[in-house]
Short mmCIF file of C-alpha atoms and ligand atoms in Angstrom, two decimals:
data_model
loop_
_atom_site.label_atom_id
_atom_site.label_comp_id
_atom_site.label_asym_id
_atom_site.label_seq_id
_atom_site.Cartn_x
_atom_site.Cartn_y
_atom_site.Cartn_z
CA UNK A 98 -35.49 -8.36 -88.46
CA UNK A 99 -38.70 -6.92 -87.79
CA UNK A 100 -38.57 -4.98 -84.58
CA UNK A 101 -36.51 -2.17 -83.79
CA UNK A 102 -34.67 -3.86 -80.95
CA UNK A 103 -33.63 -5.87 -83.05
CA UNK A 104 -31.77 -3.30 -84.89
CA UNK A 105 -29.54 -2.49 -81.53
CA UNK A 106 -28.97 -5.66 -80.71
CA UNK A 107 -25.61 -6.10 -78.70
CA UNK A 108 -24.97 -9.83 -79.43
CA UNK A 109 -25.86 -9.28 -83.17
CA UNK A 110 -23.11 -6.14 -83.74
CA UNK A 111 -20.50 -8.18 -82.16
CA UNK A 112 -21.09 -11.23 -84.22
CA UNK A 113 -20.73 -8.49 -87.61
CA UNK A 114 -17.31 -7.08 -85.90
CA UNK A 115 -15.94 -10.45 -85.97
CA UNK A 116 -16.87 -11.09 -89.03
CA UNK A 117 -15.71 -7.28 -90.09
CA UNK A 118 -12.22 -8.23 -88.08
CA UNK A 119 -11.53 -11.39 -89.92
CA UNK A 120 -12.12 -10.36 -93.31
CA UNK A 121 -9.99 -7.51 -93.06
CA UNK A 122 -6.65 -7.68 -94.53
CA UNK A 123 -3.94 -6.69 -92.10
CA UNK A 124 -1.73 -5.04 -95.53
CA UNK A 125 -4.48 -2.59 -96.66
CA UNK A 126 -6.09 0.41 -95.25
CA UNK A 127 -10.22 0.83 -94.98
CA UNK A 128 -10.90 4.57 -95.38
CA UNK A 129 -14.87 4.77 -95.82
CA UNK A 130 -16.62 7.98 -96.14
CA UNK A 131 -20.48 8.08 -94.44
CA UNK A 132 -21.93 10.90 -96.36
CA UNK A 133 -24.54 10.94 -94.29
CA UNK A 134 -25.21 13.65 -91.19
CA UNK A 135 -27.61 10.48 -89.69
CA UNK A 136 -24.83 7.82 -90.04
CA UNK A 137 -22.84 9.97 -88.22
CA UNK A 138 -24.84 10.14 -85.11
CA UNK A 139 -25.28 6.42 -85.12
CA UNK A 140 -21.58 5.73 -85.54
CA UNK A 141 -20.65 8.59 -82.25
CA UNK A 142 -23.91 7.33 -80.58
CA UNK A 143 -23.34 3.91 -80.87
CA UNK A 144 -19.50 3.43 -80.45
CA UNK A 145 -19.57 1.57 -83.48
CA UNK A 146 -15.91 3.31 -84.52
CA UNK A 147 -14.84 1.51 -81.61
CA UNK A 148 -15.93 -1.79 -83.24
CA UNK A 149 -14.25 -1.54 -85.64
CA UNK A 150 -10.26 -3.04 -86.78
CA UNK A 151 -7.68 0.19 -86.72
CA UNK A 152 -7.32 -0.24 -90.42
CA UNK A 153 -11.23 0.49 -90.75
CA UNK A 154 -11.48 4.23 -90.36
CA UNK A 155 -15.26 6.00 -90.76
CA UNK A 156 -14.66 9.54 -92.15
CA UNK A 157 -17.23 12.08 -91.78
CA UNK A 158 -18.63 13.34 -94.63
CA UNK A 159 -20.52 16.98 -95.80
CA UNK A 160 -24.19 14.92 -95.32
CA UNK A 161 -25.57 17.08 -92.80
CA UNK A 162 -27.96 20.07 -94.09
CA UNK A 163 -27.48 22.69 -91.74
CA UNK A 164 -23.40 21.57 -91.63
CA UNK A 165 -22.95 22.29 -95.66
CA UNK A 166 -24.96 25.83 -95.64
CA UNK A 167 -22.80 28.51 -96.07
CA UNK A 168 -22.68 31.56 -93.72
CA UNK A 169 -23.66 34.09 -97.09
CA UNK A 170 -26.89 31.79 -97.58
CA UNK A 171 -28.19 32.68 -93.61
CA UNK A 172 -26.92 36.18 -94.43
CA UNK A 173 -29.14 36.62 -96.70
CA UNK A 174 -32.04 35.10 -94.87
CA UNK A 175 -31.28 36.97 -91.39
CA UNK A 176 -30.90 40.47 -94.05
CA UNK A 177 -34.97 39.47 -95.29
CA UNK A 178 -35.49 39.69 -92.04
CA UNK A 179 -34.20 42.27 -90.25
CA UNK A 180 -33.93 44.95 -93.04
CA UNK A 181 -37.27 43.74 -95.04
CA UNK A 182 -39.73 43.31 -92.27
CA UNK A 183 -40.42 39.96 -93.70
CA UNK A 184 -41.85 37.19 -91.42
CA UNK A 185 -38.81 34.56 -92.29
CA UNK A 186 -39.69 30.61 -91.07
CA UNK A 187 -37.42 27.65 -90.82
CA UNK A 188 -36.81 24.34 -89.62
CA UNK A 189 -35.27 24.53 -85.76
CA UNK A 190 -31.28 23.41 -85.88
CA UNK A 191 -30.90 26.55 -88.88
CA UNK A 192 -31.49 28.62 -86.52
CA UNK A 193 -28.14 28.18 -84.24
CA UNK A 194 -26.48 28.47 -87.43
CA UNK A 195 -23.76 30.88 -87.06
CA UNK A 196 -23.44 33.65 -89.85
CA UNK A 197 -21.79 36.92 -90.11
CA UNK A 198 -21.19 39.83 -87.13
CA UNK A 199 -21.48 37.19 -84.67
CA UNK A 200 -25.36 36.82 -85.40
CA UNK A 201 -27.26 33.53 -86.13
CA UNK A 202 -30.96 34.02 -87.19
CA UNK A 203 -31.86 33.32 -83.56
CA UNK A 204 -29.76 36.00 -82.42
CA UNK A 205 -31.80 37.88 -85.14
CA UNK A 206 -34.87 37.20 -83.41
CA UNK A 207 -33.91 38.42 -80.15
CA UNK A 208 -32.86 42.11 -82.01
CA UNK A 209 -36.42 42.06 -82.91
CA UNK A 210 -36.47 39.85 -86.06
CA UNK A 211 -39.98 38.00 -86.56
CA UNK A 212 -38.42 35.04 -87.01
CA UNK A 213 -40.36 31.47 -86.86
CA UNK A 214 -39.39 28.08 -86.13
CA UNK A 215 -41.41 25.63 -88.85
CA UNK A 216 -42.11 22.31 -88.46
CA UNK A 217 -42.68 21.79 -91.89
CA UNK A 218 -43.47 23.88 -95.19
CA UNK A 219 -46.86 24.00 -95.04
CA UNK A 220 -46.97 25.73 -91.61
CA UNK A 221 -45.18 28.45 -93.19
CA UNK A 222 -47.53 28.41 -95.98
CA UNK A 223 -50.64 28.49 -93.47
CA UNK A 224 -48.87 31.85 -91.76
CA UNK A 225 -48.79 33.32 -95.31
CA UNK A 226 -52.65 32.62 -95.02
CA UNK A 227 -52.83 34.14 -91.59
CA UNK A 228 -50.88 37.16 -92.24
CA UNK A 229 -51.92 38.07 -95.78
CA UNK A 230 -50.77 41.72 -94.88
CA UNK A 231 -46.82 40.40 -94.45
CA UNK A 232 -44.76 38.72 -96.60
CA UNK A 233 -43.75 35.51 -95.40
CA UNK A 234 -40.57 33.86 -96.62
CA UNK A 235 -39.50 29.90 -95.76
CA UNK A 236 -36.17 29.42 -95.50
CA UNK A 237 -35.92 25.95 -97.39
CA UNK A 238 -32.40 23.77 -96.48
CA UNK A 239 -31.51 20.41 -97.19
CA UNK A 240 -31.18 17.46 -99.71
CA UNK A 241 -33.25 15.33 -101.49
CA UNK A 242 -35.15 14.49 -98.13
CA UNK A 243 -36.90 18.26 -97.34
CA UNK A 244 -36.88 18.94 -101.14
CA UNK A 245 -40.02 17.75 -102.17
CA UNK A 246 -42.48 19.27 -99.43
CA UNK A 247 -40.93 22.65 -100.40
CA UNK A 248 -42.06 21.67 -104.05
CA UNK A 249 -45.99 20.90 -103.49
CA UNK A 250 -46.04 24.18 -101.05
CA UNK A 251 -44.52 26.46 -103.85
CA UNK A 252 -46.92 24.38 -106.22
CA UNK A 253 -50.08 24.94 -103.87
CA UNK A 254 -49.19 28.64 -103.27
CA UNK A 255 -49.30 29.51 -106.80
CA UNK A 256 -52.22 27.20 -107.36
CA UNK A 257 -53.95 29.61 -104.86
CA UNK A 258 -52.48 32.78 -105.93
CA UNK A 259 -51.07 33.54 -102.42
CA UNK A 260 -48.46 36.10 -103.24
CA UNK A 261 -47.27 37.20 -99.67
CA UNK A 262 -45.29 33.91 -99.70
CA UNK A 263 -41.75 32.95 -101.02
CA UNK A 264 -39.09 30.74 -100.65
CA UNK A 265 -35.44 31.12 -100.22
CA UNK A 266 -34.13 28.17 -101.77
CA UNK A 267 -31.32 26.23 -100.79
CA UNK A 268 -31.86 23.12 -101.36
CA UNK A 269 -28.60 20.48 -102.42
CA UNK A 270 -27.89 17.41 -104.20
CA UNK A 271 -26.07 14.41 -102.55
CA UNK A 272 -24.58 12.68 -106.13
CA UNK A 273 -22.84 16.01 -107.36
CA UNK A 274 -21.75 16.53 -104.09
CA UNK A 275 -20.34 13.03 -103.70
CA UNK A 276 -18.76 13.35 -107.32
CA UNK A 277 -17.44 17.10 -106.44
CA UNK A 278 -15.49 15.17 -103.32
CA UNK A 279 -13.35 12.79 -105.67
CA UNK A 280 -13.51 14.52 -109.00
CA UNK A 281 -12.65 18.35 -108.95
CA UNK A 282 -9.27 20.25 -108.58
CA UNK A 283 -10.55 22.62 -106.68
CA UNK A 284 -11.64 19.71 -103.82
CA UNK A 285 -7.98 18.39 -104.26
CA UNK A 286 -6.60 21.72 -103.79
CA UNK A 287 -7.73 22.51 -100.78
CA UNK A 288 -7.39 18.91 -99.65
CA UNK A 289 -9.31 15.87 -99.22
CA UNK A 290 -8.62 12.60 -98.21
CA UNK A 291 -7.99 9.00 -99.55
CA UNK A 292 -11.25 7.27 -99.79
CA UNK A 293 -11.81 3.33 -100.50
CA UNK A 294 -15.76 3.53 -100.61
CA UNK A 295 -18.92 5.04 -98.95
CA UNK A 296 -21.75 4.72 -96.82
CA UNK A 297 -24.43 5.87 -98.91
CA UNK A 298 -27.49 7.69 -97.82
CA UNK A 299 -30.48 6.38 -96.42
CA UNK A 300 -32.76 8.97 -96.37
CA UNK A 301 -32.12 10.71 -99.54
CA UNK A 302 -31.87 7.09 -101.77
CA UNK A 303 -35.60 6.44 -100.47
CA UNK A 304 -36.00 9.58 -103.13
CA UNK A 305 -33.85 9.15 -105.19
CA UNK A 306 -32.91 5.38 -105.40
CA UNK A 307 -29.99 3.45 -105.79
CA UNK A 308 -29.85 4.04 -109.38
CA UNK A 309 -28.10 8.19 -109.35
CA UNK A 310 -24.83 6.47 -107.64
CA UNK A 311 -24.11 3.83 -110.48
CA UNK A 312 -21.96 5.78 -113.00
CA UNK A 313 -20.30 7.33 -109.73
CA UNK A 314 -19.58 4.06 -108.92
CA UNK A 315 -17.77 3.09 -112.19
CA UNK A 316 -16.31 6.35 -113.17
CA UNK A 317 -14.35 6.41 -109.85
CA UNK A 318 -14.13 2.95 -109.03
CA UNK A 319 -15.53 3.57 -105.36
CA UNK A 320 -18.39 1.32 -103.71
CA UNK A 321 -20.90 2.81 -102.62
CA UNK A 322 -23.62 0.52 -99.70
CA UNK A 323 -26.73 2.57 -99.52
CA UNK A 324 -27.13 1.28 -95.49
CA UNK A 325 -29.85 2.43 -92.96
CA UNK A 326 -29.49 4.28 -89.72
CA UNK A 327 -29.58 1.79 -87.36
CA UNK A 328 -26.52 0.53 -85.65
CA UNK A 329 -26.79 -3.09 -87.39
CA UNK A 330 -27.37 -1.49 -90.87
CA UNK A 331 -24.49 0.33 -90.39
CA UNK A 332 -22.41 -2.43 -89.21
CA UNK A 333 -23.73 -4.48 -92.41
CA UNK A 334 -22.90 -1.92 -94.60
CA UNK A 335 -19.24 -1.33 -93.71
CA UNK A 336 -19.07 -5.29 -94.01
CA UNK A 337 -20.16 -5.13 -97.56
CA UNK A 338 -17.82 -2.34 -98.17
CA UNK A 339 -14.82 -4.29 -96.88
CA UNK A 340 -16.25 -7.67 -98.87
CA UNK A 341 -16.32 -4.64 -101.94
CA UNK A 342 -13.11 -3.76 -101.22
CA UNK A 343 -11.21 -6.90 -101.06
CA UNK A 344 -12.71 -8.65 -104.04
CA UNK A 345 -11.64 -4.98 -105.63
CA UNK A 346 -15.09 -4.76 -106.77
CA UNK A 347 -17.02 -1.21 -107.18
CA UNK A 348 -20.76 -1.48 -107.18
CA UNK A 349 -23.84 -0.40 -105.65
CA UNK A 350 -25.18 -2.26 -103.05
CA UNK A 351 -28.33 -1.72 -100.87
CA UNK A 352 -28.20 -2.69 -97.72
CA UNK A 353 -31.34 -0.80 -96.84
CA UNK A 354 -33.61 -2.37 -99.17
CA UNK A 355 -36.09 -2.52 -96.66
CA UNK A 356 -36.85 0.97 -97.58
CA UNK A 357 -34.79 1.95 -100.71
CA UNK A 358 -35.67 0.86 -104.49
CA UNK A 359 -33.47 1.31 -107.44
CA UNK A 360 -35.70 4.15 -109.32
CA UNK A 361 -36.90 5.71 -105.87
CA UNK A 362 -39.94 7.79 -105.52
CA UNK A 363 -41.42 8.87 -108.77
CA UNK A 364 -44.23 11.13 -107.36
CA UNK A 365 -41.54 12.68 -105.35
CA UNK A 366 -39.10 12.98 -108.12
CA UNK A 367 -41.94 14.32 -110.78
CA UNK A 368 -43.13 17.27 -108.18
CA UNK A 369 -39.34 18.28 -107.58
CA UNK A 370 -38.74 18.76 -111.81
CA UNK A 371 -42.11 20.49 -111.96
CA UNK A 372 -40.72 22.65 -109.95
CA UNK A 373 -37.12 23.41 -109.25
CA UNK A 374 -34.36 23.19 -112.03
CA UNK A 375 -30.33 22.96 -111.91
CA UNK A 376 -28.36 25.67 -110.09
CA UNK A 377 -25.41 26.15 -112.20
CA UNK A 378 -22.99 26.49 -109.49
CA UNK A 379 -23.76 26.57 -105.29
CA UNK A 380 -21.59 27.38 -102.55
CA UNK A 381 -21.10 24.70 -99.79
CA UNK A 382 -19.34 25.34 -96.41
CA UNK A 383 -16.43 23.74 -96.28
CA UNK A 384 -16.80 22.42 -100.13
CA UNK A 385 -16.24 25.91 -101.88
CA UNK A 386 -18.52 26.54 -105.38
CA UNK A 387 -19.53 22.95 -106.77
CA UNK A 388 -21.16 22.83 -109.97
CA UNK A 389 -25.09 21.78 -110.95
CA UNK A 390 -25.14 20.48 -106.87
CA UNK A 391 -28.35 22.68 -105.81
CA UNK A 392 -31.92 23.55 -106.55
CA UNK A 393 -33.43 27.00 -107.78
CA UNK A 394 -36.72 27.61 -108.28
CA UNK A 395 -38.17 27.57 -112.11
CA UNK A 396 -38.95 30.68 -114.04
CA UNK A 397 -42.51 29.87 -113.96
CA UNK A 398 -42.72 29.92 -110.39
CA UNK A 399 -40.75 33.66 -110.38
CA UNK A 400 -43.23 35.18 -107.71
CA UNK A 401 -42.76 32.48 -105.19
CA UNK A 402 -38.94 32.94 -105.63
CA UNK A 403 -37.57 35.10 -102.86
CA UNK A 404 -34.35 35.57 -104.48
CA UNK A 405 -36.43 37.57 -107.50
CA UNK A 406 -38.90 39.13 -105.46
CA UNK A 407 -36.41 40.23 -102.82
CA UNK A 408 -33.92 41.19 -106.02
CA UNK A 409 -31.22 39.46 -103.11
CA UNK A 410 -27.82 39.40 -104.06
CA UNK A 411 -25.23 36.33 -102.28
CA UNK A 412 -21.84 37.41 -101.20
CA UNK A 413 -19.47 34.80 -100.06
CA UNK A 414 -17.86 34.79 -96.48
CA UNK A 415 -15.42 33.07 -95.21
CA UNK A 416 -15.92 30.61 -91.81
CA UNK A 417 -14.20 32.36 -88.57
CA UNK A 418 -10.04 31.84 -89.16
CA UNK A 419 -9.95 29.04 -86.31
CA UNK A 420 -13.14 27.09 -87.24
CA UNK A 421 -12.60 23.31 -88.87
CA UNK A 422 -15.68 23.18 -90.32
CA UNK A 423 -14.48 22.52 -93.84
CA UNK A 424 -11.56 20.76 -93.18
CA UNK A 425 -14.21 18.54 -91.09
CA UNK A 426 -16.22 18.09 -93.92
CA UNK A 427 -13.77 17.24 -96.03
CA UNK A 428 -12.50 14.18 -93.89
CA UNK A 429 -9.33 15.86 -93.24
CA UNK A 430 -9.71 16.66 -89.76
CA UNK A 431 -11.60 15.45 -86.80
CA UNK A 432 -13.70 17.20 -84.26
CA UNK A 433 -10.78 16.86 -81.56
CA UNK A 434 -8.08 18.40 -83.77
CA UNK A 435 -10.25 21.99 -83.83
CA UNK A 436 -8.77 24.26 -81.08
CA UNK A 437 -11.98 25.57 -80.31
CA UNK A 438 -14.05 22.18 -79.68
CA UNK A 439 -15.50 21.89 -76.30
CA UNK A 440 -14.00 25.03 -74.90
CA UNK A 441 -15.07 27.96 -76.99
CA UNK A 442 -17.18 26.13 -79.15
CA UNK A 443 -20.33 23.71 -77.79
CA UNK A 444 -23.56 22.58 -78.39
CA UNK A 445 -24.76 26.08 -76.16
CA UNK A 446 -22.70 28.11 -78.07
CA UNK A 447 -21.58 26.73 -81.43
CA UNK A 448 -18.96 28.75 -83.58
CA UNK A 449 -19.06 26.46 -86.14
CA UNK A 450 -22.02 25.24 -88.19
CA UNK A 451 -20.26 21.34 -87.27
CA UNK A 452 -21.21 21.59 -83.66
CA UNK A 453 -25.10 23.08 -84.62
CA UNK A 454 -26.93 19.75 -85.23
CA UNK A 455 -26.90 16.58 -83.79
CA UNK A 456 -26.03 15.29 -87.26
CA UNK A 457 -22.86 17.33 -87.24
CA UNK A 458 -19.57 15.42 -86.72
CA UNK A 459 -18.54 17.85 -84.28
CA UNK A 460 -21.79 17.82 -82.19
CA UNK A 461 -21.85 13.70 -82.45
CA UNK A 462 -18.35 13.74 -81.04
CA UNK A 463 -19.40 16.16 -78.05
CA UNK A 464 -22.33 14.31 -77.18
CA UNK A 465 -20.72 11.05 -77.80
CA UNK A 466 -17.21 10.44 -77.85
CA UNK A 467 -15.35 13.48 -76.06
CA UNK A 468 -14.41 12.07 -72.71
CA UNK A 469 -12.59 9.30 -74.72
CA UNK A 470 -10.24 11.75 -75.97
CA UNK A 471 -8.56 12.25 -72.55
CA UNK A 472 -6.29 10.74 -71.30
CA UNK A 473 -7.46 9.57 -68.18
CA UNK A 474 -10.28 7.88 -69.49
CA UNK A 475 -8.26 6.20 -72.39
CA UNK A 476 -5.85 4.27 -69.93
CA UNK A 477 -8.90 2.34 -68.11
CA UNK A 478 -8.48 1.08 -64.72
CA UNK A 479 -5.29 0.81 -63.13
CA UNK A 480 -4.08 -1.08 -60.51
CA UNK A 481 -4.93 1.86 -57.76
CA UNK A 482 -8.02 2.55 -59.15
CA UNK A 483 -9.70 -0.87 -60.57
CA UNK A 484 -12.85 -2.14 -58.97
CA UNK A 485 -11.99 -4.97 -56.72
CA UNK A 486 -13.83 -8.29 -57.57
S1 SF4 B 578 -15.46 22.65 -82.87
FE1 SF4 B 578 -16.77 24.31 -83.53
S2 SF4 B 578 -15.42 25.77 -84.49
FE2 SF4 B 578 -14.31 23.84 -84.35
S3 SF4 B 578 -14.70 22.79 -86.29
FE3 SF4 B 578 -16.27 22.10 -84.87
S4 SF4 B 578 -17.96 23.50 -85.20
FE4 SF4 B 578 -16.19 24.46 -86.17
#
């Protein structure tokens, strides 16, 4: 397949649900696990749940940045801004985020906050060049994806001495967080559930490779199908998975090897370890503290380090009592079982950081799959009210 249509082609996704539907054994249960925040917007977007044998059941998983940053982490960023007179810039969907005393950062900005939408690190870089008299801070969020174009600006800022500019670094890592979901008590404790194999992501394996999720693979017995974002690469991939599954195999497959190599992107890999090293232990929302799965910048690179300059200190706090957001990212609830989905909490107005990006399982479902939770909808035409033909 070459062009993109062919990618969304109708004919072609039924043909891989029939094949999906026959292989499929009627005794055993599919529970898959799409890490990713972007395979969750193609499955809501493109009904591909509904594709799919009842046994086959896609479970959303903590992939999406802005979903997995904890409310302490925009505390902190909203405090550099309000109380430090800092000029604080991030990428657009953080700033809905919702974080403590009902603020968000954007809610920030309208008490006065100069806070900046980025497009990309080096436009906050270049306003640390316009503004030499203010200390501009980026906000950095995300996973292997947005990691390494925070690297070359910290890189290029001390290259060039520019010391009115710092990050706040929060970048994650997909395998520990992957590993943290099957492996520690804690996870277990607060509950998580049964998973036969996963989705694995596109984006982030174009960085990192396939290679990262081999001994995850064998220590856990799980398959993992590294599978692009398009509705036929995600159909493919949950194919493999069920082939995986019923030959009781556990391996790494790419699916998107269109894209995706075993060792990844070196350049990007070699910039990252110049620059960042292991976090010993980071909070994620709805994940608790999981250990070595996050960035912090290297001693060497101390100035550019907001944390040090800033001497900022992270306090945990809890989600708002009636928010699913962890359970959600867990895989132990869905969108529709949170009381406050679609009423209280929307797109407009989210309460939870699941309904703040389009990669969020909760926003997905809102955009994509709410009216077929009611009732009317689910019972299809009946006899009063089918089309005549
Ligand atoms: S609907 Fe809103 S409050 Fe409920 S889990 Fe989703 S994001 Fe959180």
């Amino acid at each position: 397949m070459k062009y993109i249509d062919e990618f969304r082609d109708g004919d072609s996704a039924r043909h891989i649900a029939d094949k999906i539907a026959a292989e499929v054994k009627p005794d055993l249960a599919y529970n898959f696990m799409e890490f990713c925040g972007g395979h969750t917007h193609a499955i809501s977007r493109y009904g591909i749940a509904d594709m799919l044998p009842p046994n086959v059941r896609m479970i959303h998983g903590p992939g999406c940045p802005v979903c997995v940053l904890p409310i302490g982490r925009v505390d902190l960023a909203i405090r550099l801004a309000l109380e430090r007179g800092v000029i604080l810039c991030t990428y657009g969907d953080t700033m809905r985020v919702p974080a403590s005393n009902g603020l968000s950062l954007i809610k920030a900005k309208a008490r006065g906050a100069d806070i900046r939408m980025v497009y990309s690190a080096h436009d906050a870089l270049k306003l640390a060049e316009q503004h030499p008299d203010r200390e501009v801070v980026f906000f950095a969020i995300g996973f292997e994806t947005t990691t390494p174009p925070t690297a070359l600006v910290l890189r290029d800022a001390k290259a060039r001495g520019l010391r009115n500019f710092s990050v706040l670094c929060c970048h994650v890592l997909t395998p520990a967080a992957i590993t943290h979901i099957l492996a520690s008590a804690e996870a277990r404790e607060i509950g998580t559930v049964p998973l036969d194999g996963f989705i694995g992501p596109a984006h982030v394996s174009i960085v990192i490779g396939s290679q990262p999720y081999v001994p995850f693979a064998q220590t856990f017995h799980k398959p993992v199908v590294i599978t692009g974002f398009e509705p036929m690469d995600v159909m493919q991939g949950i194919l493999m998975l069920v082939r995986q599954v019923n030959s009781s195999r556990a391996e790494v497959e790419n699916e998107f090897s269109r894209v995706v190599t075993p060792t990844g992107n070196l350049a990007a890999q070699q910039i990252m370890a110049e620059v960042f090293e292991l976090r010993e232990s980071f909070e994620w929302r709805g994940l608790g503290e999981v250990p070595t799965s996050a960035l912090k910048i290297r001693p060497e690179f101390a100035t550019w380090d907001a944390e040090r300059k800033f001497e900022l200190v992270y306090a945990s706090v809890p989600d708002h009592k009636q928010c699913e957001c962890g359970a959600i990212l867990r895989g132990v609830k869905r969108p529709q079982d949170c009381k406050l989905f679609g009423t209280v909490c929307t797109p407009e107005s989210p309460m939870g950081s699941c309904m703040v990006s389009n990669e969020g399982a909760c926003a997905a479902h809102y955009s994509y799959g709410r009216f077929r939770d009611l009732a009317l909808v689910n019972k299809g035409p009946t006899a009063s009210n089918s089309i005549a033909t």
